[in-house]
Structures are given as structure tokens and as C-alpha cells.
Amino acid sequence: MHLARRWFRKFIAPYNPACSVDDCVLMISELVTNAIVYGRSDEVWRVRVEWFRDGASLKVEVHNAGFPARVRLRQPDAVDAHGRGLLLVDSIAESWHSGPSRFGGTVVSFVMADAWPT
């Protein structure tokens, strides 16, 4: 997780996005954690993080080897220690999506609107 956060900060900084880099780092951390915990596979696999400029938006994708049906927004009780990662993403990002990854397995992505000056 720390590598994904560090690399994102390093490579996004020269582009000076208008969106909160801290918010993006938090969401990346949550999605990478979910990919590690839930994205298990019988085969050797890696978590892959990619980010793209899509018009004025920033799109971040986290790929893992797990089955897409496992991704779901949970409604944890106040005393639950886990289950808030996608809730954070849902509340911060403009949108998020999950589905089959083009690398096999699952991709979970989020979009930050107005990330770049127009």
C-alpha cells in the first residue's frame, strides 16, 4: 500500500491536479487494501494501480485477480472494525465502478471530477 501511495504522490505532483491529492491517496489506500484482502487467487498475482486523465477528470483504477462479484458497498454497524473502504470512496469520489479487469480478475476504479483546470 505504501508504494502505491508514494508513487501516486510522486507521479501526480508535476501535473498539479486541482482535486485533493490526499483524498486520492486515501481512496487508493482503501482500494489496494481491499484488493489484497479480497482479491485472492489460486495463481500468482499482483495488484496493479493505474491513473489517467479523462477530460477534466482523474480516473484511478486498482486491478486484482479476484472475482468481480465480490465487490460490494457495505453498511457496517458503528462497532464494526472493517467494511468502510468503499463507503469512503463513495462519499469522496464523483463516482466509482467495479467489474472485470482487462488483465483478468477485477478492477475497481474511482473518478475525481474537475481534477484539471480547463
CSV table of C-alpha atoms in Angstrom, one decimal:
chain,number,residue,atom,x,y,z
A,1,MET,CA,0.0,0.0,0.0
A,2,HIS,CA,2.7,2.4,0.9
A,3,LEU,CA,4.3,2.0,-2.6
A,4,ALA,CA,1.0,2.9,-4.3
A,5,ARG,CA,0.5,6.0,-2.1
A,6,ARG,CA,4.1,7.1,-2.6
A,7,TRP,CA,4.2,6.6,-6.3
A,8,PHE,CA,0.9,8.3,-6.9
A,9,ARG,CA,2.1,11.4,-5.0
A,10,LYS,CA,5.4,11.4,-6.9
A,11,PHE,CA,4.0,11.0,-10.3
A,12,ILE,CA,0.9,13.1,-9.9
A,13,ALA,CA,2.7,16.1,-8.4
A,14,PRO,CA,4.1,17.6,-11.6
A,15,TYR,CA,0.6,17.8,-13.1
A,16,ASN,CA,-0.6,19.9,-10.1
A,17,PRO,CA,-4.2,18.5,-10.0
A,18,ALA,CA,-7.0,20.7,-8.7
A,19,CYS,CA,-8.5,17.8,-6.8
A,20,SER,CA,-7.3,16.8,-3.3
A,21,VAL,CA,-4.2,14.5,-3.7
A,22,ASP,CA,-4.7,13.5,0.0
A,23,ASP,CA,-8.3,12.3,-0.8
A,24,CYS,CA,-7.0,10.3,-3.8
A,25,VAL,CA,-4.2,8.7,-1.7
A,26,LEU,CA,-6.8,7.7,0.9
A,27,MET,CA,-9.0,6.1,-1.7
A,28,ILE,CA,-6.1,4.4,-3.3
A,29,SER,CA,-5.0,3.0,0.0
A,30,GLU,CA,-8.5,1.7,0.7
A,31,LEU,CA,-8.8,0.0,-2.7
A,32,VAL,CA,-5.4,-1.5,-2.6
A,33,THR,CA,-6.2,-2.9,0.9
A,34,ASN,CA,-9.4,-4.4,-0.4
A,35,ALA,CA,-7.5,-5.8,-3.4
A,36,ILE,CA,-5.1,-7.5,-1.1
A,37,VAL,CA,-7.7,-8.8,1.4
A,38,TYR,CA,-10.4,-9.8,-1.0
A,39,GLY,CA,-8.7,-10.2,-4.4
A,40,ARG,CA,-7.1,-13.6,-3.7
A,41,SER,CA,-6.5,-16.1,-6.5
A,42,ASP,CA,-5.0,-19.5,-6.7
A,43,GLU,CA,-2.5,-18.2,-9.2
A,44,VAL,CA,0.4,-15.8,-8.7
A,45,TRP,CA,-1.0,-12.2,-9.0
A,46,ARG,CA,-0.2,-8.6,-8.3
A,47,VAL,CA,-2.3,-5.5,-7.5
A,48,ARG,CA,-2.0,-3.0,-10.3
A,49,VAL,CA,-2.7,0.7,-9.9
A,50,GLU,CA,-3.2,3.0,-12.9
A,51,TRP,CA,-4.3,6.6,-13.2
A,52,PHE,CA,-5.5,8.5,-16.3
A,53,ARG,CA,-6.6,11.9,-17.3
A,54,ASP,CA,-10.1,11.7,-18.8
A,55,GLY,CA,-11.0,15.2,-20.0
A,56,ALA,CA,-11.1,17.3,-16.8
A,57,SER,CA,-11.4,14.2,-14.6
A,58,LEU,CA,-8.8,12.0,-13.0
A,59,LYS,CA,-9.6,8.2,-13.1
A,60,VAL,CA,-7.8,5.8,-10.9
A,61,GLU,CA,-8.0,2.0,-11.4
A,62,VAL,CA,-7.0,-0.8,-9.0
A,63,HIS,CA,-6.7,-4.2,-10.6
A,64,ASN,CA,-6.5,-7.6,-8.7
A,65,ALA,CA,-7.0,-11.2,-9.5
A,66,GLY,CA,-10.3,-11.7,-7.5
A,67,PHE,CA,-13.7,-12.4,-8.9
A,68,PRO,CA,-15.8,-9.2,-9.7
A,69,ALA,CA,-18.9,-10.4,-7.9
A,70,ARG,CA,-17.1,-9.9,-4.6
A,71,VAL,CA,-17.0,-6.1,-4.8
A,72,ARG,CA,-19.9,-4.6,-2.9
A,73,LEU,CA,-20.7,-1.5,-0.9
A,74,ARG,CA,-21.3,-2.5,2.7
A,75,GLN,CA,-23.2,-0.9,5.5
A,76,PRO,CA,-21.2,-1.7,8.6
A,77,ASP,CA,-22.5,-1.1,12.1
A,78,ALA,CA,-20.8,1.6,14.2
A,79,VAL,CA,-19.0,-1.1,16.2
A,80,ASP,CA,-17.7,-3.0,13.1
A,81,ALA,CA,-13.9,-2.7,12.7
A,82,HIS,CA,-14.0,-3.2,8.9
A,83,GLY,CA,-16.2,-2.5,5.8
A,84,ARG,CA,-15.8,1.2,5.3
A,85,GLY,CA,-13.4,1.4,2.4
A,86,LEU,CA,-15.9,1.6,-0.4
A,87,LEU,CA,-18.1,3.9,1.7
A,88,LEU,CA,-15.2,6.4,1.9
A,89,VAL,CA,-14.7,6.1,-1.9
A,90,ASP,CA,-18.4,6.5,-2.5
A,91,SER,CA,-18.5,9.6,-0.3
A,92,ILE,CA,-15.4,11.3,-1.7
A,93,ALA,CA,-15.2,10.4,-5.4
A,94,GLU,CA,-17.5,11.7,-8.1
A,95,SER,CA,-18.2,8.1,-9.0
A,96,TRP,CA,-16.8,4.6,-8.6
A,97,HIS,CA,-17.2,1.4,-10.6
A,98,SER,CA,-16.2,-2.3,-10.3
A,99,GLY,CA,-16.1,-5.0,-12.9
A,100,PRO,CA,-13.9,-7.4,-14.9
A,101,SER,CA,-10.3,-6.2,-15.4
A,102,ARG,CA,-8.8,-6.2,-18.8
A,103,PHE,CA,-5.9,-8.1,-17.1
A,104,GLY,CA,-8.2,-10.8,-15.7
A,105,GLY,CA,-9.8,-10.6,-12.3
A,106,THR,CA,-11.4,-7.4,-11.0
A,107,VAL,CA,-10.9,-3.7,-11.4
A,108,VAL,CA,-12.3,-1.1,-9.0
A,109,SER,CA,-12.0,2.5,-10.1
A,110,PHE,CA,-12.9,6.0,-9.0
A,111,VAL,CA,-13.3,9.3,-10.8
A,112,MET,CA,-12.4,12.7,-9.3
A,113,ALA,CA,-14.2,15.4,-11.3
A,114,ASP,CA,-12.7,18.7,-12.2
A,115,ALA,CA,-9.2,17.4,-11.4
A,116,TRP,CA,-7.6,19.5,-14.1
A,117,PRO,CA,-8.1,23.2,-15.0
A,118,THR,CA,-9.9,23.5,-18.2
